[in-house]
Coordinates of C-alpha atoms and ligand atoms in Angstrom, one line a residue:
M23 CA 28.9 -1.2 13.4
T24 CA 30.1 -1.0 9.8
I25 CA 27.7 0.9 7.5
R26 CA 29.1 -0.4 2.6
N27 CA 27.1 2.0 0.8
P28 CA 25.0 -1.2 -1.5
A29 CA 26.1 0.3 -4.8
T30 CA 29.9 0.9 -4.3
G31 CA 30.1 -2.1 -1.5
E32 CA 32.7 1.1 -0.2
I33 CA 32.3 2.4 3.4
A34 CA 29.6 4.7 4.3
G35 CA 30.8 5.3 8.1
T36 CA 30.5 3.9 11.1
L37 CA 28.3 4.1 14.9
T38 CA 29.5 2.1 17.9
P39 CA 26.8 0.4 18.5
T40 CA 25.1 0.9 22.3
S41 CA 25.1 -1.7 24.9
L42 CA 23.1 -3.4 26.1
F43 CA 23.5 -2.4 29.7
E44 CA 23.5 0.9 28.2
I45 CA 19.8 0.7 26.7
D46 CA 17.7 0.7 30.6
A47 CA 19.9 4.2 32.1
A48 CA 19.4 5.7 28.7
V49 CA 14.9 5.0 29.1
A50 CA 15.5 6.5 33.2
R51 CA 17.8 9.2 31.9
A52 CA 14.7 10.3 29.8
R53 CA 12.4 9.1 32.9
A54 CA 13.7 11.4 34.4
A55 CA 13.6 14.6 31.6
Q56 CA 10.2 13.6 31.1
P57 CA 8.6 15.8 34.2
A58 CA 10.0 19.2 32.7
W59 CA 9.9 19.3 29.5
A60 CA 6.0 18.8 29.9
A61 CA 5.4 21.5 32.4
L62 CA 7.4 23.5 29.5
G63 CA 3.4 23.1 27.7
L64 CA 2.7 23.1 24.0
D65 CA 3.9 25.7 22.1
A66 CA 7.4 26.2 24.5
R67 CA 7.3 22.8 23.1
A68 CA 7.1 22.9 20.2
A69 CA 9.1 26.7 19.9
L70 CA 12.0 24.6 20.7
V71 CA 12.0 21.8 18.4
K72 CA 11.6 24.0 15.8
G73 CA 14.5 25.9 16.9
A74 CA 16.7 22.7 14.8
I75 CA 15.6 24.4 11.5
E76 CA 17.4 26.0 10.9
S77 CA 20.5 23.6 11.8
L78 CA 19.0 20.5 10.1
K79 CA 18.0 22.6 7.1
S80 CA 22.0 22.8 6.7
H81 CA 23.2 19.3 7.3
G82 CA 20.2 18.7 4.1
A83 CA 22.7 18.0 1.9
E84 CA 24.7 15.4 3.9
M85 CA 21.8 14.0 5.0
A86 CA 21.1 13.7 1.6
A87 CA 24.5 11.9 1.0
L88 CA 24.0 9.8 4.1
V89 CA 20.8 8.2 2.7
C90 CA 21.9 7.7 -1.4
A91 CA 25.1 6.4 1.0
E92 CA 24.1 4.0 3.1
M93 CA 20.9 2.8 1.4
G94 CA 21.3 3.2 -1.7
K95 CA 18.1 5.8 -3.1
P96 CA 18.8 7.9 -5.9
L97 CA 20.4 11.4 -4.9
E98 CA 17.6 13.2 -5.9
E99 CA 14.7 11.0 -4.2
A100 CA 16.9 11.0 -0.7
I101 CA 17.1 15.0 -1.2
G102 CA 13.6 14.8 -2.2
E103 CA 13.5 13.4 1.9
A104 CA 15.2 16.1 3.3
S105 CA 13.8 18.4 2.9
Y106 CA 10.8 17.2 3.5
S107 CA 11.6 16.4 7.1
T108 CA 13.9 20.3 7.4
D109 CA 11.5 23.0 5.0
G110 CA 8.4 21.0 5.7
L111 CA 8.6 20.3 9.5
A112 CA 8.1 23.8 10.7
Q113 CA 4.1 23.1 9.3
E114 CA 4.4 19.3 10.6
I115 CA 4.6 20.4 13.8
D116 CA 1.9 23.3 13.8
E117 CA -1.1 20.6 12.3
V118 CA 0.8 18.5 15.2
V119 CA 0.2 22.1 17.9
E120 CA -3.1 22.4 16.7
A121 CA -4.0 18.2 16.9
L122 CA -3.1 18.6 20.7
R123 CA -5.1 21.7 21.5
P124 CA -7.6 20.9 23.9
E125 CA -11.0 20.9 22.7
V126 CA -13.9 21.9 24.4
L127 CA -17.3 19.8 24.2
E128 CA -20.8 21.1 25.2
D129 CA -24.1 19.1 25.8
E130 CA -27.3 21.2 27.5
K131 CA -26.0 20.3 30.9
T132 CA -22.3 19.9 31.1
S133 CA -18.8 21.5 29.6
T134 CA -16.4 19.0 29.6
R135 CA -12.0 20.3 28.0
L136 CA -10.6 17.4 25.8
L137 CA -6.8 17.1 27.2
F138 CA -4.0 15.5 25.3
D139 CA -1.0 15.3 28.0
A140 CA 2.2 13.3 27.1
L141 CA 2.2 9.6 27.6
G142 CA 5.2 9.2 28.7
V143 CA 8.9 7.8 27.8
A144 CA 8.8 6.6 24.5
A145 CA 10.9 4.4 22.2
A146 CA 11.0 5.3 18.3
I147 CA 12.2 2.7 16.2
T148 CA 12.5 3.5 12.6
P149 CA 12.6 1.1 9.4
W150 CA 15.3 1.4 6.7
N151 CA 13.7 2.3 3.3
F152 CA 13.2 6.3 4.3
P153 CA 16.0 6.4 6.9
I154 CA 14.9 10.2 8.2
L155 CA 11.9 10.4 7.5
M156 CA 10.2 7.7 9.4
P157 CA 12.8 9.2 12.4
S158 CA 11.1 12.6 12.2
Q159 CA 7.5 11.4 11.7
S160 CA 8.1 9.2 14.4
V161 CA 9.4 11.6 17.3
V162 CA 8.2 15.1 16.5
P163 CA 5.3 14.8 17.7
A164 CA 5.4 12.3 20.0
L165 CA 8.1 14.8 21.8
I166 CA 5.3 17.6 21.0
A167 CA 3.4 16.2 22.9
G168 CA 5.4 15.8 25.8
N169 CA 7.0 13.1 26.2
T170 CA 10.4 12.2 25.6
V171 CA 12.2 10.2 22.9
V172 CA 14.6 6.9 22.9
L173 CA 15.2 6.5 18.8
K174 CA 17.2 4.0 17.8
P175 CA 16.8 3.8 13.9
S176 CA 17.4 0.9 11.8
E177 CA 21.2 -1.4 11.5
V178 CA 21.2 -0.5 8.3
S179 CA 21.1 2.8 7.5
P180 CA 21.8 4.7 10.7
L181 CA 23.8 6.9 9.0
S182 CA 21.9 10.2 8.5
A183 CA 19.6 9.4 11.3
D184 CA 22.5 9.9 12.7
V185 CA 22.7 13.1 11.6
W186 CA 19.2 14.9 11.9
A187 CA 18.5 13.4 15.7
R188 CA 21.9 15.5 16.9
C189 CA 20.7 18.6 15.3
L190 CA 17.5 18.1 17.0
M191 CA 19.4 16.5 20.6
A192 CA 21.6 20.2 20.0
V193 CA 18.9 23.0 21.1
L194 CA 16.6 20.7 23.0
P195 CA 17.2 20.0 27.4
A196 CA 19.3 17.5 28.1
N197 CA 17.6 13.8 27.4
V198 CA 14.6 14.7 26.3
L199 CA 15.9 12.8 22.5
Q200 CA 18.6 10.7 22.5
I201 CA 19.9 7.8 20.0
V202 CA 20.6 4.9 20.7
H203 CA 22.6 2.6 17.7
G204 CA 21.6 -0.8 16.9
D205 CA 20.0 -4.6 15.7
G206 CA 16.7 -6.4 16.7
L207 CA 18.9 -7.0 20.2
Q208 CA 19.3 -3.6 20.7
G209 CA 15.3 -2.9 19.2
S210 CA 13.7 -5.4 21.8
E211 CA 16.3 -4.1 24.7
L212 CA 13.6 -0.9 24.4
V213 CA 10.6 -2.7 23.3
R214 CA 11.3 -4.6 27.3
S215 CA 12.7 -2.0 28.7
A216 CA 10.2 1.5 31.1
V217 CA 9.0 3.1 27.7
D218 CA 5.0 3.7 27.7
L219 CA 4.7 4.2 24.4
I220 CA 6.8 2.2 21.8
I221 CA 6.0 4.0 18.3
F222 CA 7.2 1.4 15.4
T223 CA 7.8 1.2 12.0
G224 CA 8.7 -2.3 9.7
S225 CA 8.4 -5.4 9.6
R226 CA 5.0 -7.3 10.3
A227 CA 7.0 -10.4 12.1
T228 CA 9.5 -7.6 13.6
G229 CA 5.7 -6.0 14.7
A230 CA 3.7 -8.8 15.6
S231 CA 6.3 -9.9 18.4
I232 CA 7.1 -6.4 19.6
M233 CA 3.0 -6.1 20.2
R234 CA 3.7 -9.8 22.3
E235 CA 6.4 -8.5 24.8
A236 CA 4.8 -5.2 24.6
A237 CA 1.6 -7.0 26.3
N238 CA 3.4 -7.9 29.9
G239 CA 3.9 -3.9 31.0
L240 CA 0.3 -2.9 28.6
K241 CA 2.1 -0.5 26.9
R242 CA 1.0 1.4 24.4
L243 CA 1.5 0.6 20.5
I244 CA 1.8 3.3 17.5
L245 CA 2.3 -0.1 14.5
E246 CA 2.9 0.8 11.0
L247 CA 3.5 -2.4 8.9
G248 CA 4.2 -3.4 5.7
G249 CA 1.8 -3.7 3.0
K250 CA 1.0 -5.6 -0.5
D251 CA -1.0 -2.6 -2.6
P252 CA -2.8 -3.6 -5.7
L253 CA -3.1 -1.5 -8.0
I254 CA -6.5 -2.5 -10.2
V255 CA -6.6 -1.1 -13.9
L256 CA -10.3 -0.6 -14.6
D257 CA -10.9 -1.0 -19.0
D258 CA -11.6 2.2 -18.9
A259 CA -8.8 3.4 -17.9
D260 CA -6.3 5.9 -19.5
I261 CA -4.1 3.3 -19.6
T262 CA -0.8 5.8 -20.6
A263 CA -1.5 7.5 -17.2
A264 CA -2.0 3.7 -15.5
A265 CA 1.1 2.1 -16.4
A266 CA 3.0 5.4 -15.6
F267 CA 2.0 4.8 -12.5
A268 CA 2.4 1.5 -12.3
V269 CA 6.6 1.2 -13.5
R270 CA 7.0 4.9 -11.3
N271 CA 5.3 3.0 -7.4
S272 CA 6.2 -1.1 -8.7
F273 CA 10.0 0.6 -9.0
R274 CA 10.8 3.7 -6.9
N275 CA 13.7 3.2 -4.3
A276 CA 13.7 0.1 -5.5
G277 CA 10.1 -1.1 -4.8
Q278 CA 11.2 -0.5 -1.2
V279 CA 8.9 1.2 -0.4
C280 CA 5.8 -0.4 2.4
V281 CA 2.8 2.0 -0.5
S282 CA 5.0 0.6 -4.0
T283 CA 2.8 -1.3 -6.0
E284 CA 3.2 -5.2 -5.4
R285 CA 0.0 -6.3 -7.4
I286 CA -1.4 -5.4 -10.6
Y287 CA -5.1 -6.7 -11.2
V288 CA -5.7 -5.1 -14.8
A289 CA -9.3 -6.4 -16.7
D290 CA -8.5 -8.7 -19.8
K291 CA -9.5 -5.5 -22.1
V292 CA -6.5 -3.9 -22.5
A293 CA -4.4 -6.1 -20.3
D294 CA -1.8 -6.4 -23.6
A295 CA -1.4 -3.2 -24.8
F296 CA -1.6 -2.1 -20.7
T297 CA 1.2 -4.6 -19.5
A298 CA 3.1 -3.9 -23.0
A299 CA 4.0 -0.4 -22.2
V300 CA 4.9 -1.7 -18.4
V301 CA 7.7 -3.4 -19.7
E302 CA 8.3 -0.4 -22.3
G303 CA 8.5 1.8 -19.0
A304 CA 11.2 -0.4 -16.8
R305 CA 13.7 -0.7 -19.6
A306 CA 13.8 3.3 -20.0
L307 CA 14.7 3.4 -16.7
K308 CA 18.5 3.5 -15.4
Q309 CA 19.8 1.2 -13.5
G310 CA 22.9 1.7 -11.0
D311 CA 25.2 3.8 -8.4
G312 CA 22.5 6.8 -6.1
A313 CA 25.1 8.1 -5.8
L314 CA 25.1 9.0 -10.6
A315 CA 22.6 12.1 -11.8
A316 CA 21.4 9.2 -14.6
T317 CA 20.0 6.7 -11.7
Q318 CA 16.5 6.4 -11.2
V319 CA 16.5 2.5 -9.6
G320 CA 19.0 1.9 -7.7
P321 CA 20.7 -1.5 -5.7
M322 CA 18.1 -3.1 -2.6
A323 CA 20.0 -1.8 0.5
S324 CA 20.8 -4.7 1.6
A325 CA 22.7 -8.6 0.8
R326 CA 19.6 -9.9 2.9
Q327 CA 17.3 -7.7 1.1
K328 CA 17.9 -8.8 -2.2
K329 CA 17.9 -12.9 -1.3
V330 CA 14.4 -11.9 -0.2
V331 CA 12.6 -10.5 -3.5
M332 CA 14.4 -12.8 -5.7
D333 CA 13.5 -16.7 -3.7
Q334 CA 10.2 -15.1 -4.4
L335 CA 11.3 -14.4 -7.6
R336 CA 12.8 -17.5 -9.1
A337 CA 9.6 -19.6 -6.6
A338 CA 7.2 -17.5 -8.9
I339 CA 9.1 -18.2 -12.2
A340 CA 9.8 -22.0 -11.2
D341 CA 5.7 -22.2 -10.8
G342 CA 4.9 -21.3 -14.2
A343 CA 5.4 -17.5 -13.6
T344 CA 6.2 -15.9 -17.3
C345 CA 9.4 -12.7 -16.4
L346 CA 9.0 -10.3 -19.7
F347 CA 11.6 -8.4 -18.7
G348 CA 14.7 -7.7 -15.8
E349 CA 15.7 -11.0 -13.7
C350 CA 14.4 -13.6 -15.8
D351 CA 17.1 -15.9 -15.8
G352 CA 16.4 -18.0 -12.6
E353 CA 19.6 -19.4 -12.0
T354 CA 22.0 -15.5 -12.5
A355 CA 20.4 -12.5 -10.8
S356 CA 22.7 -9.0 -11.7
D357 CA 26.6 -8.6 -10.0
G358 CA 26.0 -6.6 -6.2
N359 CA 23.2 -5.7 -4.4
F360 CA 21.0 -5.3 -7.6
I361 CA 17.9 -6.6 -8.9
R362 CA 16.9 -5.5 -12.1
P363 CA 13.2 -3.5 -12.8
T364 CA 11.5 -7.0 -13.1
V365 CA 8.1 -7.5 -15.1
L366 CA 6.3 -10.7 -14.2
V367 CA 2.0 -12.2 -16.2
G368 CA 0.6 -15.3 -15.7
V369 CA 0.9 -15.2 -11.6
T370 CA -1.6 -16.2 -9.2
H371 CA -2.3 -16.0 -5.4
A372 CA -0.9 -19.9 -4.7
M373 CA 2.6 -18.2 -5.6
S374 CA 4.9 -15.8 -2.3
I375 CA 5.5 -13.3 -5.2
M376 CA 1.5 -12.3 -4.7
R377 CA 1.2 -13.6 -1.3
D378 CA 4.1 -11.2 1.0
E379 CA 5.2 -8.0 0.9
T380 CA 8.5 -8.0 -1.7
F381 CA 9.9 -4.7 -0.7
G382 CA 11.5 -5.3 -4.7
P383 CA 10.9 -4.2 -8.0
V384 CA 9.0 -6.4 -9.4
A385 CA 5.7 -5.5 -11.4
S386 CA 3.9 -8.9 -11.9
I387 CA 0.5 -8.0 -13.4
M388 CA -2.7 -10.3 -13.5
R389 CA -5.5 -9.9 -16.0
V390 CA -8.6 -10.5 -14.6
K391 CA -12.1 -10.9 -16.2
S392 CA -14.6 -7.8 -14.0
D393 CA -14.8 -5.2 -10.8
D394 CA -16.1 -7.9 -8.3
E395 CA -12.7 -10.0 -9.4
A396 CA -10.7 -7.3 -9.2
V397 CA -11.5 -6.0 -6.0
A398 CA -11.8 -9.8 -4.4
L399 CA -8.7 -9.9 -5.4
A400 CA -7.2 -7.2 -4.4
N401 CA -8.8 -7.4 -0.7
D402 CA -7.2 -11.6 -0.5
T403 CA -4.6 -10.5 2.2
P404 CA -3.6 -9.8 5.0
Y405 CA -2.7 -6.7 4.2
G406 CA -4.0 -3.3 3.4
L407 CA -2.4 -1.0 3.7
G408 CA -2.9 1.5 0.5
A409 CA -4.2 1.1 -2.9
A410 CA -4.3 2.7 -6.4
V411 CA -7.2 2.0 -8.8
F412 CA -7.2 3.4 -12.3
G413 CA -10.5 4.1 -14.5
S414 CA -13.5 6.2 -15.5
A415 CA -13.5 8.3 -12.5
E416 CA -17.5 6.8 -11.2
R417 CA -16.3 2.7 -12.0
A418 CA -13.3 4.0 -10.4
T419 CA -14.7 5.4 -6.5
R420 CA -17.2 1.9 -6.8
V421 CA -14.2 -0.2 -6.5
A422 CA -12.4 2.3 -4.8
D423 CA -14.9 2.5 -1.6
Q424 CA -14.9 -0.9 -2.1
L425 CA -10.9 -2.1 0.1
T426 CA -9.9 -3.2 3.0
A427 CA -7.5 -0.6 2.5
G428 CA -6.8 2.0 4.8
M429 CA -5.6 4.4 1.8
V430 CA -6.7 3.9 -1.4
G431 CA -6.4 6.2 -4.6
I432 CA -8.2 7.2 -7.8
N433 CA -5.9 7.6 -10.7
R434 CA -3.7 8.7 -8.7
G435 CA -1.4 7.0 -5.4
C436 CA -2.6 6.7 -2.1
G437 CA -1.1 9.6 -0.5
G438 CA -4.0 11.8 0.7
A439 CA -4.2 16.5 1.5
S440 CA -2.1 18.0 3.5
G441 CA -4.1 16.8 7.0
S442 CA -5.0 12.9 6.0
P443 CA -3.8 10.4 8.3
W444 CA -1.4 8.5 6.8
V445 CA -2.7 5.1 8.4
G446 CA -2.9 0.8 7.7
A447 CA -5.9 -1.0 7.9
R448 CA -6.0 -4.3 8.8
Q449 CA -2.4 -6.1 9.8
S450 CA -0.5 -2.9 7.9
G451 CA -0.8 -1.2 11.2
H452 CA -2.7 -0.8 14.7
G453 CA -2.4 3.2 15.3
F454 CA -1.4 5.5 12.9
H455 CA 0.3 8.9 12.5
S456 CA 0.2 12.0 10.4
G457 CA -3.5 14.2 10.0
K458 CA -5.6 15.0 13.6
Y459 CA -6.6 12.5 15.2
G460 CA -3.1 10.5 14.2
H461 CA -0.7 13.3 16.4
R462 CA -3.5 12.2 19.1
Q463 CA -2.3 9.2 19.0
F464 CA 1.4 9.4 21.0
A465 CA -0.6 11.6 23.8
Q466 CA -3.1 10.0 26.2
V467 CA -6.7 12.0 26.1
R468 CA -8.4 13.3 29.7
S469 CA -10.7 14.7 29.2
V470 CA -12.6 16.2 32.6
S471 CA -15.9 18.4 32.8
R472 CA -18.0 20.3 34.7
A473 CA -22.0 21.1 34.7
R474 CA -23.4 24.4 32.8
Ligands
NAD23 P1 12.3 -4.8 10.7 O1 11.3 -4.8 11.3 O2 13.0 -5.7 10.2 O3 13.4 -3.6 11.7 C1 12.7 -2.4 11.5 C2 13.3 -1.9 13.2 O4 12.5 -2.6 13.8 C3 14.6 -1.6 12.4 O5 15.2 -0.5 13.6 C4 15.7 -3.2 13.9 O6 16.6 -3.4 13.5 C5 14.3 -3.4 14.5 N1 14.3 -4.8 15.0 C6 14.0 -5.7 14.7 N2 13.3 -6.9 15.4 C7 13.3 -6.4 16.5 C8 12.8 -7.1 17.2 N3 13.1 -7.6 18.3 N4 12.1 -6.1 19.1 C9 12.6 -4.3 18.8 N5 12.8 -3.7 17.6 C10 13.5 -5.0 16.4 O7 12.1 -4.3 9.1 P2 12.8 -3.5 7.8 O8 13.8 -4.5 6.6 O9 13.7 -2.4 8.8 O10 12.0 -3.1 7.1 C11 11.3 -3.3 6.2 C12 9.5 -3.1 6.6 O11 9.3 -1.5 7.4 C13 9.4 -3.0 5.4 O12 7.4 -4.2 6.1 C14 8.1 -1.8 5.1 O13 6.7 -2.6 5.1 C15 8.4 -1.7 6.7 N6 7.3 0.3 6.9 C16 6.4 0.5 7.0 C17 5.7 2.3 6.6 C18 4.5 2.6 6.7 O14 3.5 3.7 6.9 N7 3.5 1.2 7.2 C19 6.7 2.4 6.1 C20 8.3 1.8 5.7 C21 8.8 1.1 5.8

């Protein structure tokens, strides 16, 4: 596997793909290692995983540089991602431990202990857009719950995940964590293998195919899938703040974030001022190689992803959308893997750009006549990951409470307070992670009862 920097075309690194025959053998080794790992107990397992933190920190700069080189993320954002999975790891581990401690329930007659046991062997299959964070959020709770894990990172950005996993593997007992490399072939082989739990983050289409295959062994699933997140701007919103959020959340990581703003519904009364501010914000962004200090927006991670976005953009323009800034020429496009931050108006729900996940730097703005129309349009999607509403507190809360999304932000992004789950509703997820209830999905709950 030769991994190229999507900004420059230079080779970022190489890795050997795992032979398909080797995958069953890796799962068998994980199976053999699992009982002893589980028998260590919750606190000992957590202590062993924490033992990797110093090594992860010392590899933080290397991992951030690799993220920047392998998928084009601006270096500052890559450093933030690495730090989340190194400096932030101790707190994450403590939260998982607390979630998995036995819990006692009692009524007048019965005392019940809820125990959280390992499920067995877990497969963790991750996407390219957060190459360290996604493995970390999938693997760490699974390990602490007493599972052994076989990780397969994305073939687009496996280099930083390889460094991350090797830091852990160096401090864990043999075969408690293993890493395999490759694309969908290795991924589907892992899904078919004798694993008990599949932790998948990626596209809805791949999630659906994993679910079909997993039905054969009734394997447990945690699927974190794509989104088509709406942003609603009410007519009493702080327009400067709403536009700043729209720019940040549409163009961060070149739009390659599962909770990017993908659709904007803005009240007629404030639409002109809001749209002008979004265009100004897009114009001000510096685009280029993520390794350069000034860069705020990098390239698409791959030519394949650029094609997805350009096809949607061109179809929208051909069907009557107006491009105010960015890739407005239906014929040509920026060089290489780059797509300029682009602002569209005059879009409709008949267009793929308002229906399908774009995963690119496009702000698509639609005018609405009422709060009810905004809610109806925002909910007109099979997805349900994040959403945001900008407006006065009371009205924005009323609108937010009607949205069919797993995570909603009011006058801010959708991420919750520490301890909140990361959860997609509808076809954006099946199972979820983080927070007490998310951590518990990596374990089998067992209730043991006696008379009081
Ligand atoms: P993808 O579905 O193409 O690939 C994800 C992973 O699955 C990769 O490792 C890939 O090799 C593997 N894979 C591909 N086909 C497979 C198969 N048939 N069986 C098993 N594994 C297979 O997704 P992507 O393009 O890498 O990532 C982008 C997607 O991930 C977007 O839809 C994005 O919204 C989503 N995502 C969601 C979240 C979330 O928290 N909900 C977070 C990050 C990304």
